[in-house]
mmCIF file of N, CA and C in Angstrom:
data_model
loop_
_atom_site.group_PDB
_atom_site.id
_atom_site.type_symbol
_atom_site.label_atom_id
_atom_site.label_comp_id
_atom_site.label_asym_id
_atom_site.label_seq_id
_atom_site.Cartn_x
_atom_site.Cartn_y
_atom_site.Cartn_z
ATOM 1 N N UNK A 1272 0.833 -1.183 0.000
ATOM 2 C CA UNK A 1272 0.000 0.000 0.000
ATOM 3 C C UNK A 1272 0.880 1.249 0.000
ATOM 4 N N UNK A 1273 0.490 2.243 -0.778
ATOM 5 C CA UNK A 1273 1.267 3.471 -0.894
ATOM 6 C C UNK A 1273 1.166 4.305 0.377
ATOM 7 N N UNK A 1274 2.244 5.010 0.666
ATOM 8 C CA UNK A 1274 2.319 5.864 1.849
ATOM 9 C C UNK A 1274 2.647 7.278 1.406
ATOM 10 N N UNK A 1275 1.999 8.272 1.985
ATOM 11 C CA UNK A 1275 2.260 9.670 1.696
ATOM 12 C C UNK A 1275 3.353 10.161 2.634
ATOM 13 N N UNK A 1276 4.477 10.618 2.057
ATOM 14 C CA UNK A 1276 5.636 11.027 2.841
ATOM 15 C C UNK A 1276 5.957 12.495 2.542
ATOM 16 N N UNK A 1277 6.024 13.317 3.584
ATOM 17 C CA UNK A 1277 6.427 14.712 3.427
ATOM 18 C C UNK A 1277 7.931 14.750 3.183
ATOM 19 N N UNK A 1278 8.337 15.429 2.082
ATOM 20 C CA UNK A 1278 9.740 15.385 1.672
ATOM 21 C C UNK A 1278 10.414 16.748 1.596
ATOM 22 N N UNK A 1279 9.637 17.825 1.479
ATOM 23 C CA UNK A 1279 10.245 19.156 1.329
ATOM 24 C C UNK A 1279 9.175 20.218 1.498
ATOM 25 N N UNK A 1280 9.618 21.458 1.445
ATOM 26 C CA UNK A 1280 8.705 22.595 1.416
ATOM 27 C C UNK A 1280 8.727 23.163 0.000
ATOM 28 N N UNK A 1281 7.639 23.803 -0.386
ATOM 29 C CA UNK A 1281 7.530 24.350 -1.741
ATOM 30 C C UNK A 1281 8.681 25.304 -2.047
ATOM 31 N N UNK A 1282 9.072 26.119 -1.087
ATOM 32 C CA UNK A 1282 10.173 27.071 -1.344
ATOM 33 C C UNK A 1282 11.527 26.389 -1.537
ATOM 34 N N UNK A 1283 11.636 25.105 -1.199
ATOM 35 C CA UNK A 1283 12.876 24.353 -1.420
ATOM 36 C C UNK A 1283 13.087 23.997 -2.890
ATOM 37 N N UNK A 1284 12.020 24.121 -3.699
ATOM 38 C CA UNK A 1284 12.087 23.754 -5.119
ATOM 39 C C UNK A 1284 11.597 24.946 -5.941
ATOM 40 N N UNK A 1285 12.475 25.921 -6.187
ATOM 41 C CA UNK A 1285 12.053 27.100 -6.955
ATOM 42 C C UNK A 1285 11.574 26.716 -8.358
ATOM 43 N N UNK A 1286 10.711 27.548 -8.912
ATOM 44 C CA UNK A 1286 10.181 27.284 -10.248
ATOM 45 C C UNK A 1286 11.314 27.108 -11.262
ATOM 46 N N UNK A 1287 11.181 26.083 -12.098
ATOM 47 C CA UNK A 1287 12.170 25.808 -13.135
ATOM 48 C C UNK A 1287 13.354 24.987 -12.670
ATOM 49 N N UNK A 1288 13.279 24.433 -11.440
ATOM 50 C CA UNK A 1288 14.402 23.664 -10.916
ATOM 51 C C UNK A 1288 13.997 22.233 -10.577
ATOM 52 N N UNK A 1289 15.034 21.430 -10.325
ATOM 53 C CA UNK A 1289 14.867 20.035 -9.917
ATOM 54 C C UNK A 1289 15.639 19.842 -8.624
ATOM 55 N N UNK A 1290 15.031 19.183 -7.646
ATOM 56 C CA UNK A 1290 15.690 18.917 -6.362
ATOM 57 C C UNK A 1290 15.487 17.461 -6.009
ATOM 58 N N UNK A 1291 16.542 16.806 -5.563
ATOM 59 C CA UNK A 1291 16.431 15.404 -5.174
ATOM 60 C C UNK A 1291 16.108 15.292 -3.688
ATOM 61 N N UNK A 1292 15.222 14.348 -3.372
ATOM 62 C CA UNK A 1292 14.859 14.033 -1.986
ATOM 63 C C UNK A 1292 14.854 12.515 -1.852
ATOM 64 N N UNK A 1293 14.790 12.038 -0.615
ATOM 65 C CA UNK A 1293 14.676 10.599 -0.392
ATOM 66 C C UNK A 1293 13.366 10.299 0.300
ATOM 67 N N UNK A 1294 12.702 9.260 -0.181
ATOM 68 C CA UNK A 1294 11.438 8.838 0.418
ATOM 69 C C UNK A 1294 11.236 7.362 0.123
ATOM 70 N N UNK A 1295 10.868 6.615 1.119
ATOM 71 C CA UNK A 1295 10.617 5.194 0.918
ATOM 72 C C UNK A 1295 11.816 4.443 0.372
ATOM 73 N N UNK A 1296 13.018 4.904 0.734
ATOM 74 C CA UNK A 1296 14.237 4.253 0.257
ATOM 75 C C UNK A 1296 14.586 4.563 -1.192
ATOM 76 N N UNK A 1297 13.936 5.565 -1.769
ATOM 77 C CA UNK A 1297 14.178 5.923 -3.172
ATOM 78 C C UNK A 1297 14.678 7.358 -3.264
ATOM 79 N N UNK A 1298 15.503 7.616 -4.292
ATOM 80 C CA UNK A 1298 15.890 8.987 -4.637
ATOM 81 C C UNK A 1298 14.852 9.494 -5.633
ATOM 82 N N UNK A 1299 14.185 10.577 -5.256
ATOM 83 C CA UNK A 1299 13.110 11.117 -6.071
ATOM 84 C C UNK A 1299 13.454 12.545 -6.479
ATOM 85 N N UNK A 1300 13.272 12.836 -7.766
ATOM 86 C CA UNK A 1300 13.518 14.178 -8.295
ATOM 87 C C UNK A 1300 12.209 14.953 -8.261
ATOM 88 N N UNK A 1301 12.195 16.037 -7.485
ATOM 89 C CA UNK A 1301 11.054 16.947 -7.472
ATOM 90 C C UNK A 1301 11.299 17.999 -8.534
ATOM 91 N N UNK A 1302 10.351 18.186 -9.431
ATOM 92 C CA UNK A 1302 10.502 19.115 -10.551
ATOM 93 C C UNK A 1302 9.402 20.165 -10.465
ATOM 94 N N UNK A 1303 9.786 21.439 -10.469
ATOM 95 C CA UNK A 1303 8.818 22.523 -10.388
ATOM 96 C C UNK A 1303 8.703 23.177 -11.751
ATOM 97 N N UNK A 1304 7.583 22.904 -12.426
ATOM 98 C CA UNK A 1304 7.325 23.555 -13.707
ATOM 99 C C UNK A 1304 6.083 24.417 -13.574
ATOM 100 N N UNK A 1305 6.249 25.704 -13.776
ATOM 101 C CA UNK A 1305 5.186 26.704 -13.690
ATOM 102 C C UNK A 1305 4.402 26.610 -12.380
ATOM 103 N N UNK A 1306 5.127 26.361 -11.288
ATOM 104 C CA UNK A 1306 4.521 26.359 -9.966
ATOM 105 C C UNK A 1306 3.880 25.051 -9.546
ATOM 106 N N UNK A 1307 3.901 24.053 -10.408
ATOM 107 C CA UNK A 1307 3.377 22.736 -10.052
ATOM 108 C C UNK A 1307 4.547 21.793 -9.813
ATOM 109 N N UNK A 1308 4.484 21.042 -8.721
ATOM 110 C CA UNK A 1308 5.548 20.099 -8.370
ATOM 111 C C UNK A 1308 5.192 18.714 -8.906
ATOM 112 N N UNK A 1309 6.152 18.104 -9.591
ATOM 113 C CA UNK A 1309 6.030 16.736 -10.101
ATOM 114 C C UNK A 1309 7.144 15.915 -9.475
ATOM 115 N N UNK A 1310 6.965 14.596 -9.406
ATOM 116 C CA UNK A 1310 7.973 13.722 -8.793
ATOM 117 C C UNK A 1310 8.195 12.489 -9.661
ATOM 118 N N UNK A 1311 9.487 12.218 -9.953
ATOM 119 C CA UNK A 1311 9.880 11.040 -10.724
ATOM 120 C C UNK A 1311 11.130 10.444 -10.080
ATOM 121 N N UNK A 1312 11.427 9.188 -10.419
ATOM 122 C CA UNK A 1312 12.686 8.600 -9.942
ATOM 123 C C UNK A 1312 13.854 9.437 -10.441
ATOM 124 N N UNK A 1313 14.871 9.575 -9.605
ATOM 125 C CA UNK A 1313 16.047 10.387 -9.939
ATOM 126 C C UNK A 1313 17.124 9.537 -10.592
ATOM 127 N N UNK A 1314 16.730 8.752 -11.584
ATOM 128 C CA UNK A 1314 17.719 7.916 -12.259
ATOM 129 C C UNK A 1314 17.320 7.734 -13.720
ATOM 130 N N UNK A 1315 18.234 8.060 -14.612
ATOM 131 C CA UNK A 1315 18.003 7.879 -16.039
ATOM 132 C C UNK A 1315 18.002 6.381 -16.347
ATOM 133 N N UNK A 1316 16.999 5.930 -17.068
ATOM 134 C CA UNK A 1316 16.913 4.503 -17.396
ATOM 135 C C UNK A 1316 17.894 4.102 -18.489
ATOM 136 N N UNK A 1317 18.554 5.063 -19.105
ATOM 137 C CA UNK A 1317 19.556 4.746 -20.124
ATOM 138 C C UNK A 1317 20.866 4.296 -19.494
ATOM 139 N N UNK A 1318 21.365 5.092 -18.522
ATOM 140 C CA UNK A 1318 22.664 4.731 -17.944
ATOM 141 C C UNK A 1318 22.797 5.026 -16.461
ATOM 142 N N UNK A 1319 21.685 5.322 -15.797
ATOM 143 C CA UNK A 1319 21.738 5.526 -14.351
ATOM 144 C C UNK A 1319 22.137 6.913 -13.904
ATOM 145 N N UNK A 1320 22.196 7.875 -14.809
ATOM 146 C CA UNK A 1320 22.561 9.237 -14.449
ATOM 147 C C UNK A 1320 21.533 9.874 -13.528
ATOM 148 N N UNK A 1321 21.984 10.822 -12.725
ATOM 149 C CA UNK A 1321 21.109 11.530 -11.789
ATOM 150 C C UNK A 1321 20.351 12.630 -12.519
ATOM 151 N N UNK A 1322 19.034 12.504 -12.591
ATOM 152 C CA UNK A 1322 18.228 13.479 -13.320
ATOM 153 C C UNK A 1322 18.185 14.840 -12.637
ATOM 154 N N UNK A 1323 18.395 14.889 -11.316
ATOM 155 C CA UNK A 1323 18.379 16.185 -10.637
ATOM 156 C C UNK A 1323 19.551 17.068 -11.071
ATOM 157 N N UNK A 1324 20.531 16.480 -11.725
ATOM 158 C CA UNK A 1324 21.666 17.251 -12.233
ATOM 159 C C UNK A 1324 21.395 17.816 -13.626
ATOM 160 N N UNK A 1325 20.259 17.426 -14.205
ATOM 161 C CA UNK A 1325 19.893 17.884 -15.542
ATOM 162 C C UNK A 1325 19.067 19.155 -15.500
ATOM 163 N N UNK A 1326 18.680 19.609 -16.690
ATOM 164 C CA UNK A 1326 17.883 20.828 -16.803
ATOM 165 C C UNK A 1326 16.436 20.497 -17.098
ATOM 166 N N UNK A 1327 15.566 21.414 -16.677
ATOM 167 C CA UNK A 1327 14.142 21.289 -16.895
ATOM 168 C C UNK A 1327 13.765 22.159 -18.092
ATOM 169 N N UNK A 1328 13.172 21.541 -19.104
ATOM 170 C CA UNK A 1328 12.698 22.239 -20.296
ATOM 171 C C UNK A 1328 11.206 21.964 -20.415
ATOM 172 N N UNK A 1329 10.396 22.970 -20.145
ATOM 173 C CA UNK A 1329 8.943 22.776 -20.130
ATOM 174 C C UNK A 1329 8.627 21.606 -19.200
ATOM 175 N N UNK A 1330 7.931 20.592 -19.699
ATOM 176 C CA UNK A 1330 7.565 19.442 -18.870
ATOM 177 C C UNK A 1330 8.587 18.311 -18.979
ATOM 178 N N UNK A 1331 9.786 18.606 -19.446
ATOM 179 C CA UNK A 1331 10.791 17.565 -19.627
ATOM 180 C C UNK A 1331 12.034 17.854 -18.796
ATOM 181 N N UNK A 1332 12.602 16.794 -18.239
ATOM 182 C CA UNK A 1332 13.901 16.913 -17.588
ATOM 183 C C UNK A 1332 14.891 16.149 -18.465
ATOM 184 N N UNK A 1333 16.061 16.759 -18.664
ATOM 185 C CA UNK A 1333 17.078 16.171 -19.532
ATOM 186 C C UNK A 1333 18.222 15.597 -18.707
ATOM 187 N N UNK A 1334 18.567 14.353 -18.968
ATOM 188 C CA UNK A 1334 19.703 13.729 -18.299
ATOM 189 C C UNK A 1334 20.982 14.426 -18.764
ATOM 190 N N UNK A 1335 21.850 14.817 -17.839
ATOM 191 C CA UNK A 1335 23.058 15.537 -18.221
ATOM 192 C C UNK A 1335 24.103 14.673 -18.928
ATOM 193 N N UNK A 1336 23.979 13.367 -18.867
ATOM 194 C CA UNK A 1336 24.998 12.500 -19.466
ATOM 195 C C UNK A 1336 24.871 12.375 -20.979
ATOM 196 N N UNK A 1337 23.704 11.974 -21.462
ATOM 197 C CA UNK A 1337 23.559 11.713 -22.897
ATOM 198 C C UNK A 1337 22.344 12.380 -23.517
ATOM 199 N N UNK A 1338 21.639 13.216 -22.760
ATOM 200 C CA UNK A 1338 20.548 13.997 -23.324
ATOM 201 C C UNK A 1338 19.192 13.318 -23.395
ATOM 202 N N UNK A 1339 19.037 12.137 -22.781
ATOM 203 C CA UNK A 1339 17.708 11.524 -22.736
ATOM 204 C C UNK A 1339 16.773 12.467 -21.994
ATOM 205 N N UNK A 1340 15.524 12.501 -22.417
ATOM 206 C CA UNK A 1340 14.541 13.366 -21.748
ATOM 207 C C UNK A 1340 13.331 12.555 -21.307
ATOM 208 N N UNK A 1341 12.745 13.011 -20.186
ATOM 209 C CA UNK A 1341 11.586 12.352 -19.598
ATOM 210 C C UNK A 1341 10.533 13.394 -19.267
ATOM 211 N N UNK A 1342 9.263 13.052 -19.490
ATOM 212 C CA UNK A 1342 8.146 13.912 -19.135
ATOM 213 C C UNK A 1342 7.970 13.829 -17.616
ATOM 214 N N UNK A 1343 8.081 14.955 -16.929
ATOM 215 C CA UNK A 1343 8.013 14.942 -15.464
ATOM 216 C C UNK A 1343 6.612 14.636 -14.953
ATOM 217 N N UNK A 1344 5.596 14.755 -15.801
ATOM 218 C CA UNK A 1344 4.225 14.457 -15.389
ATOM 219 C C UNK A 1344 3.950 12.962 -15.362
ATOM 220 N N UNK A 1345 4.581 12.227 -16.274
ATOM 221 C CA UNK A 1345 4.263 10.799 -16.448
ATOM 222 C C UNK A 1345 5.458 9.867 -16.321
ATOM 223 N N UNK A 1346 6.677 10.403 -16.483
ATOM 224 C CA UNK A 1346 7.878 9.576 -16.485
ATOM 225 C C UNK A 1346 8.216 9.003 -17.853
ATOM 226 N N UNK A 1347 7.353 9.248 -18.849
ATOM 227 C CA UNK A 1347 7.572 8.703 -20.191
ATOM 228 C C UNK A 1347 8.799 9.319 -20.852
ATOM 229 N N UNK A 1348 9.480 8.524 -21.660
ATOM 230 C CA UNK A 1348 10.628 8.991 -22.437
ATOM 231 C C UNK A 1348 10.130 9.914 -23.541
ATOM 232 N N UNK A 1349 10.796 11.057 -23.704
ATOM 233 C CA UNK A 1349 10.439 11.978 -24.782
ATOM 234 C C UNK A 1349 11.588 12.179 -25.764
ATOM 235 N N UNK A 1350 12.783 11.679 -25.404
ATOM 236 C CA UNK A 1350 13.935 11.814 -26.290
ATOM 237 C C UNK A 1350 14.929 10.691 -25.998
ATOM 238 N N UNK A 1351 15.396 10.032 -27.052
ATOM 239 C CA UNK A 1351 16.411 8.985 -26.921
ATOM 240 C C UNK A 1351 17.699 9.576 -26.378
ATOM 241 N N UNK A 1352 18.602 8.781 -25.812
ATOM 242 C CA UNK A 1352 18.754 7.343 -26.008
ATOM 243 C C UNK A 1352 17.978 6.459 -25.032
ATOM 244 N N UNK A 1353 17.335 7.001 -24.020
ATOM 245 C CA UNK A 1353 16.542 6.159 -23.115
ATOM 246 C C UNK A 1353 15.320 5.624 -23.869
ATOM 247 N N UNK A 1354 14.910 4.413 -23.523
ATOM 248 C CA UNK A 1354 13.701 3.838 -24.121
ATOM 249 C C UNK A 1354 12.697 3.412 -23.046
ATOM 250 N N UNK A 1355 13.140 3.256 -21.808
ATOM 251 C CA UNK A 1355 12.269 2.858 -20.700
ATOM 252 C C UNK A 1355 11.903 4.089 -19.879
ATOM 253 N N UNK A 1356 10.632 4.214 -19.481
ATOM 254 C CA UNK A 1356 10.223 5.359 -18.654
ATOM 255 C C UNK A 1356 10.786 5.260 -17.242
ATOM 256 N N UNK A 1357 10.745 6.387 -16.533
ATOM 257 C CA UNK A 1357 11.055 6.387 -15.108
ATOM 258 C C UNK A 1357 9.726 6.380 -14.360
ATOM 259 N N UNK A 1358 9.754 5.935 -13.128
ATOM 260 C CA UNK A 1358 8.536 5.892 -12.317
ATOM 261 C C UNK A 1358 8.161 7.314 -11.914
ATOM 262 N N UNK A 1359 6.884 7.623 -12.001
ATOM 263 C CA UNK A 1359 6.393 8.914 -11.518
ATOM 264 C C UNK A 1359 5.567 8.673 -10.255
ATOM 265 N N UNK A 1360 5.462 9.695 -9.431
ATOM 266 C CA UNK A 1360 4.786 9.581 -8.137
ATOM 267 C C UNK A 1360 3.739 10.672 -8.002
ATOM 268 N N UNK A 1361 2.643 10.342 -7.332
ATOM 269 C CA UNK A 1361 1.617 11.342 -7.019
ATOM 270 C C UNK A 1361 2.189 12.312 -5.992
ATOM 271 N N UNK A 1362 1.871 13.586 -6.167
ATOM 272 C CA UNK A 1362 2.366 14.644 -5.282
ATOM 273 C C UNK A 1362 1.182 15.405 -4.712
ATOM 274 N N UNK A 1363 1.279 15.745 -3.427
ATOM 275 C CA UNK A 1363 0.299 16.614 -2.792
ATOM 276 C C UNK A 1363 1.038 17.758 -2.112
ATOM 277 N N UNK A 1364 0.503 18.959 -2.251
ATOM 278 C CA UNK A 1364 1.067 20.099 -1.523
ATOM 279 C C UNK A 1364 -0.025 20.638 -0.611
ATOM 280 N N UNK A 1365 0.369 20.907 0.632
ATOM 281 C CA UNK A 1365 -0.586 21.416 1.617
ATOM 282 C C UNK A 1365 0.170 22.283 2.614
ATOM 283 N N UNK A 1366 -0.293 23.504 2.792
ATOM 284 C CA UNK A 1366 0.351 24.445 3.720
ATOM 285 C C UNK A 1366 1.841 24.587 3.458
ATOM 286 N N UNK A 1367 2.225 24.595 2.177
ATOM 287 C CA UNK A 1367 3.619 24.781 1.804
ATOM 288 C C UNK A 1367 4.480 23.540 1.883
ATOM 289 N N UNK A 1368 3.909 22.408 2.270
ATOM 290 C CA UNK A 1368 4.680 21.164 2.352
ATOM 291 C C UNK A 1368 4.397 20.276 1.150
ATOM 292 N N UNK A 1369 5.439 19.619 0.678
ATOM 293 C CA UNK A 1369 5.330 18.703 -0.457
ATOM 294 C C UNK A 1369 5.370 17.271 0.080
ATOM 295 N N UNK A 1370 4.359 16.491 -0.282
ATOM 296 C CA UNK A 1370 4.313 15.070 0.105
ATOM 297 C C UNK A 1370 4.232 14.235 -1.163
ATOM 298 N N UNK A 1371 4.959 13.111 -1.158
ATOM 299 C CA UNK A 1371 5.004 12.197 -2.294
ATOM 300 C C UNK A 1371 4.441 10.858 -1.873
ATOM 301 N N UNK A 1372 3.646 10.256 -2.749
ATOM 302 C CA UNK A 1372 3.073 8.938 -2.462
ATOM 303 C C UNK A 1372 4.044 7.867 -2.949
ATOM 304 N N UNK A 1373 4.621 7.126 -1.984
ATOM 305 C CA UNK A 1373 5.583 6.063 -2.322
ATOM 306 C C UNK A 1373 5.089 4.714 -1.843
#
């Protein structure tokens, strides 16, 4: 059963940035696009690169190693060389706190 875990405050993830947090034994990349927080696994499925080190372009985060891109809303691959999606997580924000369902 999924558990809702508070991982950060909204001000910890400024708009247009990615921040890594840990929850449920996983490294999760929090992505703030236009004021909405999204959460995906912080690992590129192509070669294991840390996605929090990449840049956010619209709804996509780009792996800094080889340029694979993932949709932060769904985890789906949007640009090769990755072919497998990353896991995405439900996010809730309440009173400035960010909680992720893991």
